[in-house]
Coordinates of C-alpha atoms in Angstrom, one line a residue:
Chain A
M1 CA -16.4 40.2 -14.1
K2 CA -18.0 41.7 -11.2
V3 CA -16.3 41.0 -7.5
D4 CA -18.8 41.3 -5.5
E5 CA -18.7 41.3 -1.3
A6 CA -19.0 38.1 -0.2
T7 CA -15.9 36.8 -3.3
V8 CA -14.2 39.4 -1.3
R9 CA -14.4 37.9 2.1
H10 CA -14.0 34.1 0.7
I11 CA -10.5 35.5 -1.0
A12 CA -9.6 37.3 2.3
R13 CA -10.6 33.7 4.3
L14 CA -9.0 31.5 1.5
A15 CA -5.5 33.8 1.6
R16 CA -5.9 34.2 5.9
I17 CA -5.9 37.6 5.3
R18 CA -8.4 39.8 7.9
V19 CA -10.7 43.1 6.2
S20 CA -12.8 45.2 7.9
D21 CA -15.8 46.5 6.3
A22 CA -14.8 49.7 4.7
E23 CA -12.0 47.4 3.4
A24 CA -14.1 45.0 2.1
K25 CA -16.2 47.4 0.4
T26 CA -13.0 49.1 -1.4
F27 CA -11.3 45.7 -2.8
E28 CA -14.8 45.2 -4.1
G29 CA -14.2 48.4 -6.8
E30 CA -10.8 47.9 -7.0
L31 CA -10.5 44.0 -7.5
T32 CA -13.8 44.3 -10.1
G33 CA -11.5 47.1 -12.0
I34 CA -8.4 45.3 -12.2
L35 CA -10.5 42.3 -13.2
Q36 CA -11.8 44.2 -16.2
W37 CA -8.9 45.4 -17.0
V38 CA -7.8 42.2 -17.9
E39 CA -10.7 41.2 -19.7
Q40 CA -9.5 43.3 -22.6
L41 CA -7.5 40.3 -23.4
D42 CA -10.5 38.4 -24.2
E43 CA -10.7 40.5 -27.5
V44 CA -8.3 38.3 -28.5
D45 CA -9.0 35.8 -30.7
T46 CA -7.0 32.4 -29.1
D47 CA -9.0 29.4 -30.2
G48 CA -6.4 26.7 -31.7
V49 CA -3.2 28.6 -29.8
E50 CA -1.4 26.4 -27.4
P51 CA -0.6 28.2 -24.3
M52 CA 2.6 29.7 -23.8
T53 CA 4.7 28.1 -21.2
S54 CA 8.1 29.3 -21.8
V55 CA 9.4 32.4 -23.4
V56 CA 12.4 29.9 -25.4
E57 CA 11.8 26.2 -26.7
T58 CA 13.2 24.0 -23.5
E59 CA 12.8 21.1 -22.2
M60 CA 12.4 20.8 -18.6
K61 CA 15.6 20.3 -16.4
K62 CA 16.0 17.2 -14.3
R63 CA 18.0 15.6 -12.1
T64 CA 19.4 12.5 -11.0
D65 CA 18.4 10.8 -7.8
E66 CA 21.4 11.6 -5.6
V67 CA 20.8 13.2 -1.8
T68 CA 22.9 16.8 -2.4
D69 CA 21.0 18.7 0.6
G70 CA 19.7 18.6 3.7
G71 CA 21.5 18.3 7.3
Y72 CA 21.2 21.8 8.5
A73 CA 17.9 21.7 10.8
G74 CA 19.3 24.5 12.7
D75 CA 19.5 26.3 9.7
I76 CA 16.1 25.5 8.6
I77 CA 14.8 26.7 12.0
K78 CA 16.8 29.2 12.4
N79 CA 13.7 32.2 12.1
A80 CA 10.8 30.7 13.2
P81 CA 9.3 32.4 15.7
E82 CA 8.7 30.0 17.8
R83 CA 11.3 26.2 17.8
A84 CA 12.0 23.4 20.4
D85 CA 13.9 20.3 20.1
N86 CA 14.8 21.7 15.6
F87 CA 10.6 21.7 15.3
F88 CA 8.9 24.2 14.4
V89 CA 6.1 25.3 17.4
V90 CA 2.7 26.2 16.5
P91 CA -0.5 26.9 17.5
K92 CA -2.0 23.6 18.4
V93 CA -3.8 22.6 14.8
V94 CA -5.7 19.1 15.6
E95 CA -9.1 17.4 14.8
Chain B
M1 CA -19.8 -0.1 -13.5
A2 CA -20.4 -3.4 -12.1
D3 CA -23.4 -4.4 -9.8
A4 CA -23.3 -5.6 -6.1
T5 CA -23.7 -9.4 -5.7
P6 CA -26.4 -10.1 -3.5
A7 CA -24.1 -11.1 -0.7
D8 CA -22.8 -7.1 -0.9
L9 CA -26.0 -5.8 -0.3
I10 CA -26.4 -4.4 3.1
S11 CA -30.4 -4.2 4.0
G12 CA -32.0 -1.9 5.7
A13 CA -35.5 -1.0 7.0
T14 CA -36.9 0.1 3.3
G15 CA -34.7 -2.7 1.9
D16 CA -31.9 -3.5 0.3
W17 CA -28.8 -0.9 -0.3
E18 CA -25.5 -1.1 -2.1
T19 CA -22.6 0.7 -1.5
V20 CA -20.5 2.6 -4.3
I21 CA -16.9 2.9 -3.3
G22 CA -13.5 4.9 -4.8
L23 CA -10.5 5.0 -3.5
E24 CA -7.3 7.7 -3.8
V25 CA -4.6 5.9 -2.5
H26 CA -1.3 8.3 -1.7
A27 CA 1.7 5.9 -2.4
Q28 CA 4.7 7.3 -1.1
V29 CA 7.4 6.9 -3.8
V30 CA 10.8 4.8 -3.7
S31 CA 13.5 7.1 -4.5
K32 CA 16.6 8.7 -2.5
S33 CA 15.8 11.8 -3.0
K34 CA 13.0 14.1 -3.1
L35 CA 10.4 15.1 -6.0
F36 CA 11.9 18.9 -6.5
S37 CA 15.1 19.1 -4.0
G38 CA 18.1 16.8 -3.7
A39 CA 17.2 16.4 0.8
A40 CA 17.0 12.6 1.4
T41 CA 13.7 10.8 2.1
A42 CA 14.3 8.2 4.1
F43 CA 12.0 7.3 7.3
G44 CA 12.9 8.1 11.0
A45 CA 15.7 10.5 10.5
E46 CA 16.0 13.7 13.6
P47 CA 13.5 16.5 13.2
N48 CA 14.2 18.6 10.3
S49 CA 17.2 17.2 9.6
Q50 CA 16.3 16.0 6.0
V51 CA 15.2 19.6 4.7
S52 CA 16.4 21.6 2.0
L53 CA 15.5 25.1 1.3
V54 CA 13.0 24.3 -1.3
D55 CA 11.6 22.0 0.8
A56 CA 11.0 24.5 3.4
A57 CA 9.9 27.4 1.2
M58 CA 12.9 30.0 1.2
P59 CA 11.5 32.9 -0.7
G60 CA 13.9 32.2 -4.1
M61 CA 13.9 28.6 -4.1
L62 CA 13.2 26.9 -7.5
P63 CA 12.2 23.0 -7.7
V64 CA 14.1 20.7 -9.9
I65 CA 12.5 17.5 -10.6
N66 CA 13.8 13.8 -9.7
A67 CA 14.0 12.1 -13.1
E68 CA 13.7 8.6 -10.9
C69 CA 10.9 10.0 -9.5
I70 CA 9.2 10.3 -13.4
A71 CA 10.4 6.9 -14.2
Q72 CA 8.6 5.3 -10.7
A73 CA 5.3 6.8 -11.9
V74 CA 5.5 5.8 -15.3
R75 CA 6.7 1.9 -14.0
T76 CA 3.9 1.9 -11.9
G77 CA 1.2 3.1 -14.8
L78 CA 2.4 0.4 -16.7
G79 CA 1.8 -2.0 -14.2
L80 CA -1.5 -0.9 -13.3
K81 CA -2.3 -1.3 -17.6
A82 CA -2.6 1.7 -18.0
Q83 CA -2.6 5.4 -20.5
I84 CA 1.0 7.2 -19.8
N85 CA 0.3 10.5 -20.9
L86 CA 3.8 11.7 -23.0
E87 CA 3.4 15.3 -21.9
S88 CA 1.6 16.4 -18.7
V89 CA 1.7 19.5 -16.2
F90 CA 2.6 20.3 -12.9
D91 CA -0.7 23.0 -11.1
R92 CA -0.4 24.6 -7.5
K93 CA -3.4 23.3 -5.3
N94 CA -3.6 26.4 -2.8
Y95 CA -4.5 25.5 1.0
F96 CA -2.9 27.2 4.7
Y97 CA -1.5 24.3 6.6
P98 CA 1.5 24.8 9.1
D99 CA 3.0 21.7 7.7
L100 CA 3.1 23.0 4.1
P101 CA 5.4 25.7 4.5
Q102 CA 4.7 26.5 0.5
G103 CA 1.1 27.6 1.1
Y104 CA 0.6 24.8 -1.7
Q105 CA 1.3 21.7 -2.7
I106 CA 2.5 21.2 -6.4
S107 CA 0.3 18.2 -7.7
Q108 CA -1.0 17.5 -11.2
F109 CA -4.7 18.2 -11.8
S110 CA -5.8 18.6 -15.1
R111 CA -3.1 16.4 -17.1
P112 CA -1.7 14.2 -14.8
I113 CA 1.1 11.7 -15.9
V114 CA -1.0 8.2 -15.9
G115 CA -4.4 8.0 -17.5
E116 CA -7.1 5.1 -17.2
G117 CA -5.8 1.7 -16.4
E118 CA -7.2 -1.5 -14.3
V119 CA -6.2 -3.4 -11.6
V120 CA -7.9 -7.3 -11.3
V121 CA -8.7 -7.9 -7.9
D122 CA -8.7 -11.3 -6.4
L123 CA -11.4 -12.1 -3.8
E124 CA -11.6 -14.3 -0.5
D125 CA -14.4 -16.6 -2.2
G126 CA -11.7 -17.4 -5.7
G127 CA -13.8 -14.8 -7.9
S128 CA -12.4 -11.2 -9.1
V129 CA -13.5 -8.3 -9.7
T130 CA -11.9 -5.8 -12.0
V131 CA -11.7 -1.9 -11.2
G132 CA -10.7 0.8 -13.0
I133 CA -8.4 3.5 -12.3
E134 CA -8.9 6.6 -13.1
R135 CA -5.8 8.0 -13.1
L136 CA -2.7 8.5 -11.1
H137 CA -0.4 11.7 -10.6
L138 CA 2.7 13.4 -8.9
E139 CA 2.8 15.5 -6.3
Q140 CA 4.4 16.6 -3.3
D141 CA 3.9 15.4 0.3
A142 CA 3.2 17.7 3.3
G143 CA 5.3 17.8 6.4
K144 CA 4.2 16.3 9.7
S145 CA 2.5 18.0 12.1
L146 CA 3.1 16.4 15.8
H147 CA 0.2 16.8 18.4
D148 CA 0.8 15.2 21.1
Q149 CA 4.1 16.8 22.4
H150 CA 3.1 19.8 24.3
P151 CA -0.4 20.5 25.6
D152 CA -1.0 24.5 23.8
F153 CA 0.9 23.6 20.9
S154 CA 1.8 21.5 17.5
Y155 CA 4.9 20.4 16.4
V156 CA 6.2 20.4 12.9
D157 CA 8.5 18.2 10.8
L158 CA 9.1 19.0 7.5
N159 CA 11.5 16.2 6.8
R160 CA 8.5 14.5 5.0
S161 CA 7.8 17.5 2.8
G162 CA 8.6 17.6 -0.8
V163 CA 8.9 13.8 -0.7
A164 CA 7.2 12.5 -3.8
L165 CA 4.0 10.6 -3.8
M166 CA 1.5 9.0 -6.6
E167 CA -1.8 9.5 -5.9
I168 CA -4.1 6.8 -7.3
V169 CA -7.7 6.9 -7.7
S170 CA -10.0 4.1 -8.6
K171 CA -13.5 4.8 -10.0
P172 CA -16.6 3.9 -8.3
D173 CA -16.3 0.0 -9.2
I174 CA -16.0 -1.0 -5.7
R175 CA -19.1 -2.4 -3.9
S176 CA -18.0 -3.6 -0.2
A177 CA -15.8 -3.1 2.1
D178 CA -14.2 -6.7 1.5
Q179 CA -13.3 -5.5 -2.2
A180 CA -12.0 -2.5 -0.8
K181 CA -9.8 -4.5 1.7
A182 CA -9.0 -6.9 -1.4
Y183 CA -8.2 -3.4 -3.6
V184 CA -5.7 -2.1 -1.4
T185 CA -3.9 -5.1 -0.9
K186 CA -3.7 -6.1 -4.6
L187 CA -2.5 -2.8 -5.5
R188 CA 0.4 -2.2 -2.8
S189 CA 1.3 -6.3 -3.6
I190 CA 1.9 -4.3 -7.5
L191 CA 3.7 -1.6 -5.5
R192 CA 5.8 -4.0 -4.0
Y193 CA 6.8 -6.0 -7.0
L194 CA 7.5 -2.5 -9.2
G195 CA 9.4 -1.5 -6.3
T196 CA 8.1 2.2 -7.2
C197 CA 6.1 2.2 -3.2
D198 CA 7.5 -0.1 -0.2
G199 CA 3.7 -0.1 0.9
N200 CA 4.5 0.4 4.8
M201 CA 0.9 1.6 6.1
E202 CA 2.4 2.1 9.7
Q203 CA 4.9 4.1 8.3
G204 CA 2.5 6.2 5.9
S205 CA 4.1 5.1 3.0
L206 CA 0.8 3.8 1.6
R207 CA -2.7 5.3 3.0
A208 CA -5.6 6.1 1.2
D209 CA -8.9 8.8 0.9
V210 CA -12.2 6.5 1.0
N211 CA -14.9 7.9 -1.4
V212 CA -18.5 6.3 0.4
S213 CA -22.3 6.6 -1.2
V214 CA -25.5 4.6 -1.4
R215 CA -28.0 3.7 -3.3
K216 CA -31.0 1.4 -3.6
P217 CA -29.5 -1.3 -6.3
R218 CA -28.7 -0.4 -9.7
G219 CA -30.5 2.9 -9.0
E220 CA -28.7 6.5 -9.2
L221 CA -25.6 7.4 -7.5
G222 CA -26.0 9.1 -3.9
T223 CA -24.1 11.9 -2.5
R224 CA -20.4 10.5 -1.4
C225 CA -18.6 11.7 1.7
E226 CA -14.8 11.3 1.4
I227 CA -13.1 9.4 4.7
K228 CA -9.4 11.3 4.6
N229 CA -6.4 9.5 5.4
V230 CA -7.4 5.8 6.6
N231 CA -3.7 4.5 7.7
S232 CA -4.7 0.4 7.3
I233 CA -6.2 -2.3 5.3
R234 CA -8.1 -3.3 8.2
T235 CA -9.3 0.6 8.9
I236 CA -10.4 1.1 4.9
G237 CA -13.4 -2.0 5.9
L238 CA -14.1 -0.5 9.2
A239 CA -14.7 2.7 7.7
V240 CA -16.5 1.6 4.8
D241 CA -18.9 -0.8 6.8
Y242 CA -19.8 1.8 9.8
E243 CA -19.7 5.2 7.3
A244 CA -22.5 2.9 4.3
R245 CA -24.4 2.3 7.6
R246 CA -24.7 5.8 8.6
Q247 CA -25.7 7.2 5.8
I248 CA -28.5 4.8 5.3
D249 CA -29.8 5.6 8.7
I250 CA -29.8 9.0 7.9
I251 CA -31.8 8.5 4.4
E252 CA -33.9 6.2 5.5
D253 CA -34.9 8.6 8.7
G254 CA -36.0 11.4 5.9
G255 CA -32.6 13.0 6.1
A256 CA -30.2 14.1 3.1
I257 CA -26.4 13.2 3.0
H258 CA -24.1 16.3 2.9
Q259 CA -20.8 16.2 0.9
E260 CA -18.1 15.9 3.3
T261 CA -14.9 15.7 4.7
R262 CA -15.1 12.8 7.6
L263 CA -12.1 11.6 9.9
F264 CA -12.2 7.8 11.1
D265 CA -11.6 7.5 14.6
P266 CA -10.2 3.7 15.5
D267 CA -10.7 4.0 18.9
T268 CA -14.7 5.0 18.2
G269 CA -15.1 3.0 15.3
A270 CA -16.7 5.8 13.9
T271 CA -16.5 8.8 11.5
R272 CA -16.9 12.3 12.5
A273 CA -17.0 15.4 9.9
M274 CA -13.8 17.9 9.5
R275 CA -15.1 20.9 9.8
S276 CA -11.9 23.0 9.0
K277 CA -11.8 21.2 5.2
E278 CA -15.0 22.5 4.0
E279 CA -14.1 26.2 2.6
A280 CA -11.1 25.1 2.1
R281 CA -12.0 23.1 -0.9
D282 CA -11.4 26.0 -2.9
Y283 CA -7.9 25.0 -4.0
R284 CA -7.5 27.2 -6.4
Y285 CA -5.3 25.4 -9.0
F286 CA -3.2 26.7 -11.7
P287 CA -0.1 25.7 -13.4
D288 CA 3.5 26.2 -11.3
P289 CA 5.1 28.7 -13.4
D290 CA 8.3 27.5 -12.1
L291 CA 7.7 23.9 -13.6
L292 CA 8.2 23.5 -17.4
P293 CA 5.4 20.9 -18.5
L294 CA 6.9 17.7 -18.2
V295 CA 7.4 16.0 -21.8
L296 CA 8.1 12.0 -22.2
T297 CA 9.1 9.9 -25.4
Q298 CA 7.6 6.9 -26.6
D299 CA 11.0 5.3 -26.5
Y300 CA 11.5 6.6 -23.1
V301 CA 8.4 4.9 -21.9
D302 CA 8.7 1.6 -24.1
D303 CA 12.2 1.1 -22.2
L304 CA 10.4 1.3 -18.7
A305 CA 8.3 -1.2 -20.0
A306 CA 11.0 -3.5 -21.7
H307 CA 12.1 -3.6 -18.2
L308 CA 9.4 -4.3 -15.9
P309 CA 9.5 -7.0 -13.6
E310 CA 7.0 -10.0 -13.8
L311 CA 3.5 -8.9 -12.0
P312 CA 1.4 -10.6 -9.7
D313 CA -0.9 -11.9 -12.0
R314 CA 1.7 -13.4 -14.6
K315 CA 3.5 -15.0 -11.8
H316 CA 0.7 -16.7 -10.7
A317 CA -0.1 -17.9 -14.1
R318 CA 3.2 -18.8 -14.7
F319 CA 3.2 -20.9 -11.2
M320 CA 0.2 -22.9 -12.1
A321 CA 1.4 -23.2 -15.7
D322 CA 4.9 -24.0 -14.8
Y323 CA 4.8 -25.7 -11.3
S324 CA 1.6 -27.2 -11.5
L325 CA 0.7 -25.5 -8.8
A326 CA -3.1 -24.8 -7.3
A327 CA -4.7 -21.9 -8.1
Y328 CA -4.6 -21.1 -3.8
D329 CA -1.2 -22.0 -2.9
A330 CA -0.1 -19.7 -5.7
D331 CA -2.6 -17.3 -4.4
V332 CA -0.1 -17.8 -1.5
L333 CA 3.1 -17.8 -2.5
V334 CA 2.3 -14.8 -5.2
A335 CA 0.9 -12.3 -2.6
D336 CA 4.2 -11.6 -1.2
K337 CA 7.1 -11.0 -3.3
E338 CA 9.8 -12.4 -1.5
A339 CA 7.7 -15.1 -0.8
A340 CA 7.8 -16.3 -4.1
D341 CA 11.1 -15.8 -5.1
F342 CA 12.2 -18.0 -2.2
F343 CA 10.1 -20.5 -3.3
E344 CA 11.5 -20.2 -6.8
A345 CA 14.9 -20.7 -5.1
V346 CA 13.7 -23.5 -3.2
A347 CA 11.9 -25.8 -5.9
G348 CA 14.3 -26.1 -8.4
G349 CA 15.1 -29.6 -9.3
L350 CA 12.4 -30.3 -7.0
D351 CA 8.9 -31.9 -7.0
A352 CA 7.0 -28.3 -6.9
K353 CA 3.9 -29.6 -4.6
A354 CA 6.0 -30.3 -2.0
A355 CA 8.0 -27.2 -1.9
A356 CA 5.2 -25.4 -2.2
N357 CA 3.7 -27.1 0.9
W358 CA 7.3 -26.5 2.7
V359 CA 7.4 -23.2 2.0
I360 CA 3.7 -22.5 2.6
N361 CA 3.6 -24.0 6.1
E362 CA 6.7 -24.5 6.9
V363 CA 8.5 -21.4 6.2
M364 CA 5.4 -18.9 5.7
G365 CA 3.8 -21.1 8.9
R366 CA 7.0 -20.3 11.3
I367 CA 7.2 -16.3 9.9
N368 CA 3.7 -15.7 10.8
K369 CA 3.8 -17.1 14.1
E370 CA 7.2 -14.6 15.2
G371 CA 5.7 -12.1 13.0
M372 CA 9.4 -11.2 11.3
A373 CA 9.8 -10.3 7.7
F374 CA 10.7 -12.5 4.7
S375 CA 14.5 -10.7 4.5
D376 CA 14.9 -11.5 8.0
I377 CA 14.3 -15.4 7.5
P378 CA 17.4 -17.6 9.6
V379 CA 17.2 -20.3 7.2
S380 CA 17.7 -20.1 3.5
A381 CA 16.0 -20.5 0.7
E382 CA 19.4 -23.4 0.0
A383 CA 19.1 -24.6 3.2
N384 CA 15.3 -25.6 2.8
K385 CA 15.9 -27.1 -0.6
A386 CA 18.7 -29.2 1.2
I387 CA 15.9 -30.0 4.0
L388 CA 13.3 -31.3 1.1
Q389 CA 16.7 -32.9 -0.9
M390 CA 17.2 -35.5 2.0
T391 CA 13.2 -36.0 2.3
A392 CA 13.1 -36.5 -1.2
D393 CA 16.1 -39.0 -1.6
G394 CA 14.8 -40.6 1.7
T395 CA 17.5 -39.5 3.7
I396 CA 15.3 -38.2 6.4
S397 CA 11.4 -38.5 7.1
G398 CA 8.8 -35.5 6.8
K399 CA 8.8 -35.9 10.6
I400 CA 12.2 -35.3 11.0
A401 CA 12.5 -32.9 8.4
K402 CA 10.3 -30.0 10.2
D403 CA 12.8 -31.0 13.2
V404 CA 15.9 -30.1 11.3
L405 CA 14.4 -27.1 10.4
D406 CA 13.6 -26.3 13.7
I407 CA 17.0 -26.8 14.9
A408 CA 18.2 -24.9 11.8
W409 CA 16.1 -21.9 13.0
K410 CA 17.0 -21.4 16.2
E411 CA 20.6 -22.5 16.4
G412 CA 21.7 -22.4 12.7
G413 CA 23.9 -24.4 10.5
D414 CA 23.7 -26.5 8.1
P415 CA 21.4 -29.1 7.6
R416 CA 22.9 -31.6 5.9
A417 CA 25.4 -31.2 9.0
I418 CA 22.7 -31.5 11.4
V419 CA 21.3 -34.2 10.4
E420 CA 24.9 -36.4 10.3
Q421 CA 26.2 -35.2 13.6
R422 CA 22.4 -35.8 15.4
G423 CA 22.0 -39.2 13.4
L424 CA 18.9 -38.3 11.8
E425 CA 18.9 -40.4 8.9
Q426 CA 15.9 -42.4 8.4
V427 CA 15.9 -46.2 8.7
S428 CA 15.3 -48.0 6.2
D429 CA 17.0 -50.8 7.3
S430 CA 13.8 -53.7 7.5
G431 CA 15.9 -55.7 9.7
E432 CA 16.2 -53.0 12.4
I433 CA 12.4 -52.3 11.9
E434 CA 11.4 -55.4 11.6
K435 CA 13.1 -56.0 15.5
V436 CA 11.7 -52.8 16.6
V437 CA 7.9 -54.1 15.4
D438 CA 8.2 -57.5 16.7
E439 CA 9.4 -56.2 20.6
I440 CA 6.1 -54.2 20.3
I441 CA 4.0 -56.5 18.9
A442 CA 4.6 -58.9 21.6
A443 CA 4.5 -56.1 24.8
N444 CA 0.9 -54.9 23.6
P445 CA -1.4 -58.6 22.8
K446 CA -4.3 -56.3 24.0
Q447 CA -4.0 -54.2 20.8
V448 CA -2.8 -57.0 18.2
E449 CA -6.0 -58.5 19.3
Q450 CA -8.0 -55.3 18.1
V451 CA -6.3 -54.5 15.3
K452 CA -7.1 -57.7 13.4
G453 CA -10.5 -56.6 13.8
K454 CA -10.5 -52.9 13.5
P455 CA -7.2 -52.6 10.6
K456 CA -7.6 -48.6 11.2
T457 CA -6.0 -49.4 14.5
L458 CA -2.6 -49.9 12.6
G459 CA -1.6 -46.0 13.3
W460 CA -1.4 -46.5 17.2
F461 CA 1.5 -49.4 16.2
V462 CA 3.2 -47.0 13.6
G463 CA 3.1 -44.4 16.2
Q464 CA 4.7 -46.6 18.7
V465 CA 7.2 -47.5 16.2
M466 CA 8.5 -43.9 15.3
Q467 CA 8.4 -43.2 18.8
A468 CA 10.9 -46.5 19.8
T469 CA 13.1 -44.8 17.0
G470 CA 13.2 -41.2 17.2
G471 CA 10.7 -40.9 14.5
K472 CA 13.7 -41.9 12.0
A473 CA 11.8 -45.0 10.6
N474 CA 10.8 -44.7 7.3
P475 CA 7.0 -44.8 7.9
K476 CA 6.6 -46.9 4.1
S477 CA 8.9 -49.2 5.7
V478 CA 6.8 -49.3 9.0
N479 CA 3.6 -49.7 7.6
Q480 CA 4.9 -52.5 5.0
I481 CA 6.1 -54.6 7.8
L482 CA 3.5 -53.9 10.1
R483 CA 1.1 -54.9 7.7
K484 CA 3.2 -58.3 7.0
K485 CA 4.0 -59.0 10.9
L486 CA 0.0 -58.7 12.0
E487 CA -1.3 -60.6 8.5
L488 CA -2.8 -57.8 7.7

């Protein structure tokens, strides 16, 4: 699969990563290379094989419905660059 | 897919148009703790006080699913007569927003927990329409952004982050704003009966994304627009009507509809495009590697099915069969589970029709007038039953019954004690009534003359007698005695 520059820019925008024109060109080649390397797996016939979801045969763990966590707003916002009254403060996002 | 009835069509310059509507309803699951963490879900807590490190997406944290949320989703699926999928998968839906700390929402994409079902929607004209359910899946709610705290900044509270939601997706079977409103009303009623969502739209426990397109009757489907986050039943109707008209006007002016996400502004009554959502629609779903597939057994599902409460449709049928209620009375009572329960507590052993009238007109009338919740009712079902028993056995008149309810409502107290202490017992003793009747006849010769020619004016005499006895006279006895004395 060939990744073109428009795709690089689209992915970058979705991931909120700013890329320069020169970088976009570089990533075009790098991403194409990575995908082509992974594409070698297409040679294996996986028809009728269930996707493996875990290395060991096991069931998903479940919790009982109890409140066991929370109550430390100070810790939650401790690393926030901006905060006020235990809220995170971010640039205005409103439509 | 159903066709619109002629009444549902909208007329445009080029003829009639049909509106095609599908709804995605987000219903907050009733549970003590969140879908994947042990933080609390209660509404209205201090900012960020109900947030675990999982909900804040701290590095290295792993989600562990809440068994009750799974049960609630299955119960809801059963209530919607839907296919329960014994194996479902959680996926990551990737997008950036300040109130989504993970950078993705854990949701279910290609393999939801619940598949196709249906809801029978009762319409105001007495008819009904069946709306297909496409699917129901479990997902995490995002946090909450507050935009009115500061001119330049938004404030983010993650208390809601990670709370379990059920997204219930309808098929595009809805044909008018009224049908859309009736569908959400019925869905909310089912969720409340099941106890799986409190349905409180003011607090955001239930909100809808509305997909609207228009077409010529039975023509090809048009391009749809999605109106996001509509949060009241009334607004759903307004948004559908506005959006359908907007699309018809564009098409009739030679334009084309572009698929887009829009917002409904309750202040202007209009929808407008949400620019930011367009490119972000590429969500790059993939199975969440932190979570194994969710596998249920048929025994587990059967056990939940066996313990499902009675749902509105079945209760409606039972009220009509067991209590001989009219369809309309059953509708009114069943729409609200608490009203239905209250009615049953009152009605046992009494005339059911009288009990239904009493609950609908007197009890629900007072509740609606005061805008209170059924749970806050000041006069218990037992007390209401006592009032009706006293009416049925002739202890008090129908009019006095309402007075007794008023007194108990405002001042509290046991209705039987109220009647006894205030001497409100009905006077059926004909001697006493006869005395009053004689006085009134003697004092009003003109009316006596009139009633001979116009027997309908007897009502005036009844009113006088009731007034003279403080409403305590037995109306039946009053009528009999009046007729006898006036020789009617």
